[in-house]
GROMACS .gro file of C-alpha atoms in nm:
model
  425
    1MET     CA    1  11.129   9.883  14.123
    2ARG     CA    2  11.066   9.536  14.015
    3LYS     CA    3  10.885   9.557  13.710
    4ILE     CA    4  11.186   9.795  13.600
    5TRP     CA    5  11.461   9.549  13.772
    6ILE     CA    6  11.303   9.256  13.544
    7PHE     CA    7  11.325   9.449  13.194
    8LEU     CA    8  11.674   9.543  13.301
    9ILE     CA    9  11.807   9.147  13.335
   10ALA     CA   10  11.515   9.033  12.982
   11VAL     CA   11  11.720   9.260  12.822
   12PHE     CA   12  12.025   9.179  12.971
   13PHE     CA   13  11.950   8.844  12.866
   14ILE     CA   14  11.819   8.956  12.546
   15SER     CA   15  12.159   9.158  12.490
   16LEU     CA   16  12.346   8.835  12.528
   17SER     CA   17  12.168   8.662  12.301
   18CYS     CA   18  12.285   8.834  12.052
   19ALA     CA   19  12.580   8.686  11.862
   20THR     CA   20  12.831   8.800  11.594
   21VAL     CA   21  12.876   8.630  11.307
   22GLN     CA   22  13.092   8.604  11.002
   23ASP     CA   23  12.879   8.763  10.673
   24PRO     CA   24  12.960   8.422  10.448
   25LEU     CA   25  12.843   8.738  10.144
   26THR     CA   26  13.143   8.986  10.257
   27GLY     CA   27  13.351   8.799  10.537
   28LYS     CA   28  13.349   9.073  10.754
   29PRO     CA   29  13.208   9.049  11.139
   30THR     CA   30  12.796   9.119  11.169
   31LEU     CA   31  12.543   9.135  11.465
   32THR     CA   32  12.252   8.889  11.464
   33LEU     CA   33  12.056   8.845  11.772
   34LEU     CA   34  11.974   8.443  11.565
   35SER     CA   35  12.305   8.223  11.529
   36THR     CA   36  12.317   7.984  11.277
   37GLU     CA   37  12.227   7.705  11.487
   38GLN     CA   38  11.931   7.829  11.626
   39GLU     CA   39  11.803   7.980  11.240
   40ILE     CA   40  11.818   7.597  11.137
   41GLN     CA   41  11.671   7.573  11.477
   42ILE     CA   42  11.299   7.753  11.360
   43GLY     CA   43  11.425   7.626  11.027
   44GLN     CA   44  11.332   7.250  11.081
   45LYS     CA   45  11.088   7.281  11.359
   46VAL     CA   46  10.845   7.429  10.991
   47VAL     CA   47  10.967   7.140  10.718
   48PRO     CA   48  10.650   6.927  10.889
   49GLU     CA   49  10.380   7.245  10.850
   50ALA     CA   50  10.549   7.266  10.482
   51ILE     CA   51  10.512   6.916  10.360
   52ASN     CA   52  10.194   6.854  10.500
   53GLN     CA   53  10.060   7.205  10.347
   54ASN     CA   54  10.199   7.058  10.012
   55GLY     CA   55  10.071   6.744  10.022
   56GLY     CA   56  10.363   6.509  10.153
   57LEU     CA   57  10.630   6.431   9.946
   58TYR     CA   58  10.648   6.275   9.605
   59PRO     CA   59  10.665   5.877   9.680
   60ASP     CA   60  10.942   5.830   9.451
   61GLN     CA   61  11.291   5.701   9.595
   62GLU     CA   62  11.527   5.788   9.287
   63VAL     CA   63  11.302   6.118   9.251
   64GLN     CA   64  11.377   6.245   9.573
   65SER     CA   65  11.748   6.132   9.532
   66TYR     CA   66  11.787   6.296   9.222
   67ILE     CA   67  11.607   6.646   9.365
   68ARG     CA   68  11.877   6.605   9.673
   69ASN     CA   69  12.214   6.575   9.463
   70LEU     CA   70  12.128   6.895   9.223
   71GLY     CA   71  12.085   7.043   9.519
   72TYR     CA   72  12.344   6.958   9.762
   73LYS     CA   73  12.615   7.006   9.427
   74ILE     CA   74  12.480   7.374   9.347
   75ALA     CA   75  12.477   7.437   9.741
   76ALA     CA   76  12.878   7.299   9.769
   77HIS     CA   77  12.886   7.693   9.594
   78SER     CA   78  12.751   7.869   9.811
   79PRO     CA   79  12.954   8.013  10.093
   80ARG     CA   80  12.751   7.937  10.341
   81LYS     CA   81  12.744   7.608  10.519
   82VAL     CA   82  12.409   7.545  10.736
   83ASP     CA   83  12.282   7.199  10.677
   84TYR     CA   84  12.079   7.191  10.338
   85GLN     CA   85  11.778   7.004  10.304
   86PHE     CA   86  11.607   6.934   9.938
   87TYR     CA   87  11.262   6.742   9.905
   88LEU     CA   88  11.000   6.730   9.618
   89VAL     CA   89  10.673   6.819   9.742
   90ASN     CA   90  10.328   6.687   9.634
   91SER     CA   91  10.171   6.987   9.516
   92LYS     CA   92  10.042   7.134   9.153
   93GLU     CA   93  10.144   7.439   9.205
   94ILE     CA   94  10.474   7.611   8.993
   95ASN     CA   95  10.739   7.696   9.262
   96ALA     CA   96  10.997   7.651   9.501
   97PHE     CA   97  11.074   7.813   9.844
   98ALA     CA   98  11.271   7.781  10.111
   99LEU     CA   99  11.328   7.772  10.485
  100PRO     CA  100  11.540   7.956  10.710
  101GLY     CA  101  11.889   7.811  10.758
  102GLY     CA  102  11.885   7.501  10.466
  103PRO     CA  103  11.562   7.386  10.392
  104VAL     CA  104  11.462   7.382   9.994
  105PHE     CA  105  11.116   7.274   9.856
  106VAL     CA  106  11.000   7.208   9.499
  107ASN     CA  107  10.696   7.140   9.426
  108ARG     CA  108  10.566   6.828   9.142
  109GLY     CA  109  10.436   7.135   8.957
  110LEU     CA  110  10.743   7.325   8.841
  111ILE     CA  111  10.928   7.039   8.700
  112LEU     CA  112  10.609   6.955   8.532
  113ILE     CA  113  10.700   7.316   8.266
  114LEU     CA  114  11.006   7.253   8.320
  115ASP     CA  115  11.273   7.228   8.006
  116ASN     CA  116  11.565   7.098   8.137
  117GLU     CA  117  11.794   7.022   8.462
  118SER     CA  118  11.900   7.405   8.363
  119GLU     CA  119  11.622   7.583   8.430
  120LEU     CA  120  11.542   7.408   8.780
  121ALA     CA  121  11.986   7.448   8.846
  122GLY     CA  122  11.910   7.785   8.812
  123VAL     CA  123  11.556   7.787   9.014
  124MET     CA  124  11.656   7.607   9.291
  125ALA     CA  125  12.058   7.816   9.281
  126HIS     CA  126  11.827   8.146   9.331
  127GLU     CA  127  11.662   7.948   9.631
  128ILE     CA  128  11.976   7.855   9.780
  129GLY     CA  129  12.096   8.250   9.705
  130HIS     CA  130  11.783   8.344   9.955
  131ILE     CA  131  11.930   8.080  10.239
  132THR     CA  132  12.282   8.235  10.158
  133ALA     CA  133  12.193   8.612  10.214
  134ARG     CA  134  11.983   8.513  10.559
  135HIS     CA  135  11.686   8.658  10.412
  136HIS     CA  136  11.447   8.462  10.664
  137ALA     CA  137  11.658   8.522  10.934
  138LYS     CA  138  11.645   8.893  10.852
  139PHE     CA  139  11.193   8.872  10.853
  140LEU     CA  140  11.206   8.691  11.143
  141GLU     CA  141  11.431   8.981  11.366
  142LYS     CA  142  11.268   9.222  11.192
  143THR     CA  143  10.887   9.094  11.287
  144TYR     CA  144  10.896   8.901  11.565
  145GLY     CA  145  11.156   9.025  11.803
  146MET     CA  146  11.393   8.829  11.992
  147ASN     CA  147  11.116   8.711  12.281
  148ILE     CA  148  10.924   8.499  11.986
  149LEU     CA  149  11.174   8.394  11.899
  150LEU     CA  150  11.323   8.281  12.225
  151ASN     CA  151  10.931   8.093  12.229
  152ILE     CA  152  11.005   7.941  11.921
  153LEU     CA  153  11.330   7.780  12.021
  154ALA     CA  154  11.262   7.723  12.347
  155VAL     CA  155  10.948   7.507  12.164
  156ALA     CA  156  11.185   7.344  11.824
  157THR     CA  157  11.450   7.223  12.158
  158SER     CA  158  11.075   7.047  12.358
  159ASN     CA  159  10.710   7.000  12.338
  160SER     CA  160  10.583   7.261  12.471
  161GLN     CA  161  10.248   7.267  12.570
  162TYR     CA  162  10.174   7.607  12.639
  163GLN     CA  163   9.858   7.777  12.445
  164GLN     CA  164  10.079   8.129  12.369
  165VAL     CA  165  10.336   7.992  12.245
  166ILE     CA  166  10.201   7.727  12.074
  167LEU     CA  167   9.945   8.069  11.884
  168GLN     CA  168  10.331   8.198  11.789
  169LEU     CA  169  10.465   7.916  11.598
  170ALA     CA  170  10.184   7.911  11.421
  171GLN     CA  171  10.218   8.272  11.362
  172VAL     CA  172  10.585   8.268  11.295
  173SER     CA  173  10.550   7.923  11.039
  174ALA     CA  174  10.224   8.098  10.894
  175GLY     CA  175  10.519   8.400  10.784
  176LEU     CA  176  10.819   8.209  10.644
  177LEU     CA  177  10.526   8.012  10.471
  178GLN     CA  178  10.425   8.327  10.270
  179LEU     CA  179  10.750   8.521  10.303
  180LYS     CA  180  10.711   8.790   9.983
  181TYR     CA  181  11.026   8.896   9.909
  182SER     CA  182  11.208   9.243   9.872
  183ARG     CA  183  11.359   9.421   9.568
  184ASP     CA  184  11.619   9.372   9.680
  185GLN     CA  185  11.646   9.045   9.867
  186GLU     CA  186  11.513   8.936   9.464
  187ASN     CA  187  11.813   9.115   9.269
  188GLU     CA  188  12.042   8.953   9.557
  189ALA     CA  189  11.925   8.614   9.522
  190ASP     CA  190  11.892   8.591   9.178
  191ALA     CA  191  12.276   8.728   9.159
  192LEU     CA  192  12.377   8.456   9.449
  193GLY     CA  193  12.142   8.160   9.265
  194VAL     CA  194  12.313   8.264   8.860
  195ARG     CA  195  12.649   8.268   9.051
  196PHE     CA  196  12.631   7.929   9.208
  197ALA     CA  197  12.506   7.788   8.881
  198TYR     CA  198  12.737   7.882   8.687
  199GLU     CA  199  13.033   7.756   8.925
  200ALA     CA  200  12.852   7.425   9.024
  201GLY     CA  201  12.855   7.384   8.596
  202TYR     CA  202  12.517   7.452   8.461
  203ASP     CA  203  12.412   7.702   8.164
  204PRO     CA  204  12.288   8.006   8.442
  205ARG     CA  205  12.058   8.149   8.125
  206GLY     CA  206  11.832   7.893   8.237
  207LEU     CA  207  11.671   8.100   8.540
  208ILE     CA  208  11.611   8.358   8.274
  209THR     CA  209  11.397   8.080   8.035
  210THR     CA  210  11.199   7.970   8.398
  211PHE     CA  211  11.147   8.335   8.475
  212GLU     CA  212  11.044   8.441   8.066
  213LYS     CA  213  10.789   8.076   8.175
  214PHE     CA  214  10.683   8.253   8.417
  215LYS     CA  215  10.582   8.630   8.249
  216ALA     CA  216  10.369   8.471   8.034
  217MET     CA  217  10.188   8.252   8.222
  218GLU     CA  218  10.150   8.568   8.420
  219LYS     CA  219   9.884   8.670   8.252
  220VAL     CA  220   9.694   8.363   8.276
  221ASN     CA  221   9.712   8.164   8.493
  222ALA     CA  222   9.967   8.345   8.749
  223PRO     CA  223  10.282   8.058   8.940
  224SER     CA  224  10.206   8.053   9.279
  225TRP     CA  225  10.628   8.123   9.263
  226LEU     CA  226  10.539   8.496   9.155
  227LEU     CA  227  10.291   8.605   9.446
  228THR     CA  228  10.618   8.610   9.674
  229HIS     CA  229  10.846   8.643   9.420
  230PRO     CA  230  10.822   8.969   9.225
  231LEU     CA  231  10.962   8.977   8.876
  232PRO     CA  232  10.943   9.320   8.735
  233GLU     CA  233  11.067   9.344   8.339
  234ASP     CA  234  11.368   9.455   8.485
  235ARG     CA  235  11.444   9.176   8.659
  236ILE     CA  236  11.481   8.978   8.381
  237LYS     CA  237  11.697   9.198   8.177
  238ASN     CA  238  11.946   9.254   8.504
  239VAL     CA  239  12.027   8.906   8.503
  240ALA     CA  240  12.072   8.898   8.124
  241TYR     CA  241  12.365   9.172   8.179
  242LEU     CA  242  12.446   9.001   8.468
  243ILE     CA  243  12.579   8.644   8.309
  244GLN     CA  244  12.702   8.856   7.985
  245THR     CA  245  12.916   9.072   8.169
  246LYS     CA  246  13.029   8.852   8.442
  247TYR     CA  247  12.935   8.523   8.359
  248PRO     CA  248  13.122   8.411   7.988
  249GLU     CA  249  13.023   8.106   7.811
  250LYS     CA  250  13.222   7.765   7.858
  251LEU     CA  251  13.225   7.453   7.662
  252LEU     CA  252  13.093   7.182   7.927
  253LEU     CA  253  12.755   7.454   8.105
  254LYS     CA  254  12.535   7.221   8.135
  255LYS     CA  255  12.237   7.271   8.036
  256ASP     CA  256  12.025   6.899   8.038
  257SER     CA  257  12.049   6.591   8.149
  258GLU     CA  258  11.947   6.247   8.081
  259GLU     CA  259  11.863   6.254   8.480
  260PHE     CA  260  11.595   6.524   8.428
  261GLN     CA  261  11.438   6.424   8.127
  262ARG     CA  262  11.376   6.068   8.311
  263ILE     CA  263  11.268   6.243   8.641
  264LYS     CA  264  10.963   6.460   8.408
  265LYS     CA  265  10.861   6.136   8.259
  266LYS     CA  266  10.795   5.960   8.581
  267LEU     CA  267  10.607   6.276   8.647
  268MET     CA  268  10.426   6.295   8.375
  269SER     CA  269  10.298   5.885   8.388
  270THR     CA  270  10.151   6.055   8.759
  271ALA     CA  271  10.013   6.313   8.647
  272ALA     CA  272   9.648   6.200   8.581
  273SER     CA  273   9.641   6.086   8.878
  274TYR     CA  274   9.714   6.423   9.128
  275GLU     CA  275   9.469   6.559   8.862
  276ALA     CA  276   9.172   6.314   9.018
  277VAL     CA  277   9.330   6.396   9.361
  278GLU     CA  278   9.298   6.812   9.312
  279ASN     CA  279   8.979   6.675   9.166
  280ALA     CA  280   8.849   6.532   9.444
  281LYS     CA  281   8.906   6.775   9.741
  282GLU     CA  282   8.696   6.965   9.566
  283ASN     CA  283   8.401   6.711   9.560
  284ILE     CA  284   8.528   6.694   9.937
  285LYS     CA  285   8.512   7.117   9.939
  286ASN     CA  286   8.146   7.076   9.817
  287ARG     CA  287   8.046   6.745  10.041
  288ASN     CA  288   7.996   6.549   9.685
  289PHE     CA  289   8.157   6.259   9.903
  290SER     CA  290   8.013   5.997   9.637
  291VAL     CA  291   8.218   6.147   9.344
  292ALA     CA  292   8.495   6.194   9.533
  293LEU     CA  293   8.530   5.829   9.610
  294THR     CA  294   8.539   5.757   9.261
  295ASN     CA  295   8.797   6.003   9.168
  296LEU     CA  296   9.018   5.911   9.422
  297ASN     CA  297   8.936   5.548   9.335
  298LYS     CA  298   9.060   5.664   9.015
  299ALA     CA  299   9.404   5.799   9.121
  300ILE     CA  300   9.492   5.526   9.314
  301SER     CA  301   9.410   5.288   9.019
  302ILE     CA  302   9.653   5.510   8.779
  303PHE     CA  303   9.908   5.553   9.071
  304PRO     CA  304   9.926   5.324   9.400
  305ASN     CA  305  10.155   5.446   9.562
  306ASN     CA  306   9.951   5.800   9.592
  307ASN     CA  307  10.068   5.861   9.930
  308GLU     CA  308   9.794   6.187   9.875
  309ALA     CA  309   9.489   6.005   9.722
  310TYR     CA  310   9.464   5.742  10.041
  311THR     CA  311   9.499   6.044  10.249
  312TYR     CA  312   9.203   6.222  10.071
  313ARG     CA  313   9.036   5.912  10.050
  314ALA     CA  314   9.032   5.826  10.406
  315LEU     CA  315   8.902   6.168  10.507
  316THR     CA  316   8.605   6.081  10.267
  317TYR     CA  317   8.557   5.728  10.445
  318TYR     CA  318   8.618   5.991  10.767
  319ASN     CA  319   8.346   6.237  10.652
  320LEU     CA  320   8.076   5.948  10.529
  321LYS     CA  321   8.136   5.783  10.914
  322GLU     CA  322   8.324   5.506  10.767
  323TYR     CA  323   8.564   5.476  10.972
  324GLN     CA  324   8.738   5.137  11.010
  325LYS     CA  325   8.761   5.247  10.621
  326ALA     CA  326   8.962   5.562  10.688
  327TYR     CA  327   9.146   5.381  10.952
  328LEU     CA  328   9.331   5.169  10.681
  329ASP     CA  329   9.348   5.413  10.361
  330ALA     CA  330   9.576   5.686  10.645
  331LEU     CA  331   9.749   5.369  10.783
  332LYS     CA  332   9.871   5.320  10.370
  333ALA     CA  333   9.916   5.716  10.321
  334TYR     CA  334  10.114   5.721  10.718
  335ASN     CA  335  10.343   5.412  10.542
  336ILE     CA  336  10.447   5.519  10.216
  337ASP     CA  337  10.547   5.850  10.370
  338LYS     CA  338  10.551   5.903  10.784
  339SER     CA  339  10.699   6.338  10.732
  340TYR     CA  340  10.310   6.407  10.588
  341PHE     CA  341  10.115   6.514  10.901
  342LEU     CA  342   9.677   6.452  10.726
  343PRO     CA  343   9.746   6.106  10.741
  344ARG     CA  344   9.860   6.065  11.118
  345LEU     CA  345   9.589   6.309  11.217
  346ILE     CA  346   9.315   6.111  11.011
  347LEU     CA  347   9.457   5.822  11.195
  348GLY     CA  348   9.433   5.886  11.523
  349ALA     CA  349   9.053   6.086  11.460
  350SER     CA  350   8.916   5.710  11.295
  351LEU     CA  351   9.093   5.487  11.645
  352VAL     CA  352   8.925   5.792  11.845
  353LYS     CA  353   8.593   5.716  11.671
  354LEU     CA  354   8.636   5.365  11.743
  355ASN     CA  355   8.634   5.469  12.086
  356ASN     CA  356   9.013   5.302  12.090
  357TYR     CA  357   9.138   5.571  12.303
  358ARG     CA  358   9.481   5.446  12.394
  359GLU     CA  359   9.548   5.377  12.026
  360ALA     CA  360   9.466   5.670  11.937
  361ILE     CA  361   9.649   5.922  12.212
  362ALA     CA  362  10.001   5.688  12.091
  363VAL     CA  363   9.924   5.845  11.715
  364LEU     CA  364   9.782   6.145  11.807
  365GLU     CA  365  10.109   6.260  12.081
  366ASP     CA  366  10.321   6.108  11.782
  367ALA     CA  367  10.175   6.330  11.551
  368ARG     CA  368  10.187   6.615  11.797
  369LYS     CA  369  10.594   6.577  11.718
  370LEU     CA  370  10.584   6.712  11.362
  371ILE     CA  371  10.290   6.959  11.392
  372ASP     CA  372  10.235   7.091  11.754
  373SER     CA  373   9.979   7.390  11.631
  374ASN     CA  374   9.693   7.226  11.471
  375PRO     CA  375   9.364   7.211  11.687
  376ASP     CA  376   9.242   6.903  11.599
  377LEU     CA  377   9.503   6.720  11.697
  378TYR     CA  378   9.413   6.868  12.105
  379TYR     CA  379   9.061   6.805  11.981
  380PHE     CA  380   9.096   6.395  11.971
  381LEU     CA  381   9.383   6.407  12.256
  382GLY     CA  382   9.133   6.606  12.504
  383VAL     CA  383   8.830   6.367  12.417
  384SER     CA  384   9.099   6.041  12.443
  385TYR     CA  385   9.248   6.179  12.778
  386GLN     CA  386   8.811   6.198  12.917
  387GLU     CA  387   8.770   5.933  12.810
  388LEU     CA  388   9.018   5.719  12.994
  389GLY     CA  389   8.945   5.934  13.286
  390ASN     CA  390   9.280   6.164  13.264
  391ARG     CA  391   9.077   6.508  13.342
  392GLN     CA  392   9.441   6.695  13.394
  393LEU     CA  393   9.534   6.641  13.028
  394ALA     CA  394   9.191   6.591  12.937
  395VAL     CA  395   9.113   6.983  12.968
  396GLU     CA  396   9.495   7.084  12.884
  397ASN     CA  397   9.425   6.939  12.530
  398LEU     CA  398   9.035   7.052  12.506
  399LYS     CA  399   9.172   7.422  12.601
  400THR     CA  400   9.424   7.450  12.358
  401ALA     CA  401   9.194   7.341  12.098
  402LEU     CA  402   8.985   7.595  12.176
  403GLU     CA  403   9.268   7.857  12.174
  404LEU     CA  404   9.344   7.713  11.837
  405SER     CA  405   9.077   7.697  11.658
  406ASP     CA  406   8.950   7.955  11.416
  407GLY     CA  407   8.589   7.830  11.542
  408LYS     CA  408   8.488   7.643  11.203
  409ARG     CA  409   8.590   7.311  11.310
  410GLY     CA  410   8.301   7.138  11.389
  411TRP     CA  411   8.376   7.030  11.737
  412GLU     CA  412   8.411   7.333  11.960
  413SER     CA  413   8.051   7.309  12.090
  414ASP     CA  414   8.160   6.920  12.223
  415ALA     CA  415   8.491   7.046  12.350
  416ARG     CA  416   8.301   7.313  12.583
  417MET     CA  417   8.054   7.057  12.654
  418ARG     CA  418   8.334   6.867  12.721
  419LEU     CA  419   8.518   7.072  12.962
  420ARG     CA  420   8.215   7.240  13.137
  421ALA     CA  421   8.145   6.874  13.255
  422LEU     CA  422   8.462   6.828  13.369
  423GLY     CA  423   8.365   7.131  13.608
  424VAL     CA  424   8.601   7.397  13.410
  425ILE     CA  425   8.393   7.619  13.310
   0.00000   0.00000   0.00000
């Protein structure tokens, strides 16, 4: 009977958590598990992971301001008013993507293949369309259920260290960052994207020319965008027909701007620097650290503000056991881009190796506010707390590290040895 009562109480509270909201597209009331505020909280929790997986933010305020202003101009025409945010990230991949509740990411690699501002506006409007239609929220509600989502929300609003919840958060983050849309969802986002771009004053045919670029590249080097946004041939025809029948050509529709061309020129001027970083990543993967350093030094000489280059040079020095150099480069990367998790992690790990445990804890605990599902983070925290004699926090962090680990980190045996020394296993 006790279990039945617990179940009934849980059902009662879950039903209370359901909210009736006005559908921004139809104006009709609709039942949802996630309120708009909760959707925004989950999206914000995943933003640091999205930045980290894509090499940090592009380190130029003019470029970031351009992307933000363009995004706000288009989002103003969406009937859904959420916390829209726009970022340009360092990734070479030809992609753009969105998260629940408003964040939109444009990859550096996408802008490099576009010819004009209407093409960029079309892609960004399409991503805003996914947010407007609540495609991410529907995915979360269908895939994870309310109990997991409530746990994730608890983590988003407090800094819980419960292993189960952290694992669930990692699962949800991965699901959102690799979300594949259905054909119906893509058609809906296309229709909304065309509408928003047109209403913002842009030639909506920019979306068609972008799709045609993606299609031409499909057989040779398919853009990452196509992995999550299927593009059958009839989709391009449908968008063309929609524009022809609903959005007549107007004299003042904007196709390009001097600002777009200036921003693209900036990105082109640093492309060789980022290409050298990509080469260095392969060198690091193959443990060819001397060649990696050559490539990273080249990257920094071309673009001295390249945060990703400093990050991977710090990682290279760390692998070479030159921890002071690793610390200094990680600190440079951190000062350029404080939203990028990886340099913070390398900074903390280097401090551990330099036996500066108190400062390491301060850095790593601060890093945990960005991403709290990284196993290396917990391992280095566990080591630091153990070295300072805090048994409880050492045990908690080392156990969490092992729980999150994929078994290929290299420190697993040391973590178990430390737990044995602490009388746990």
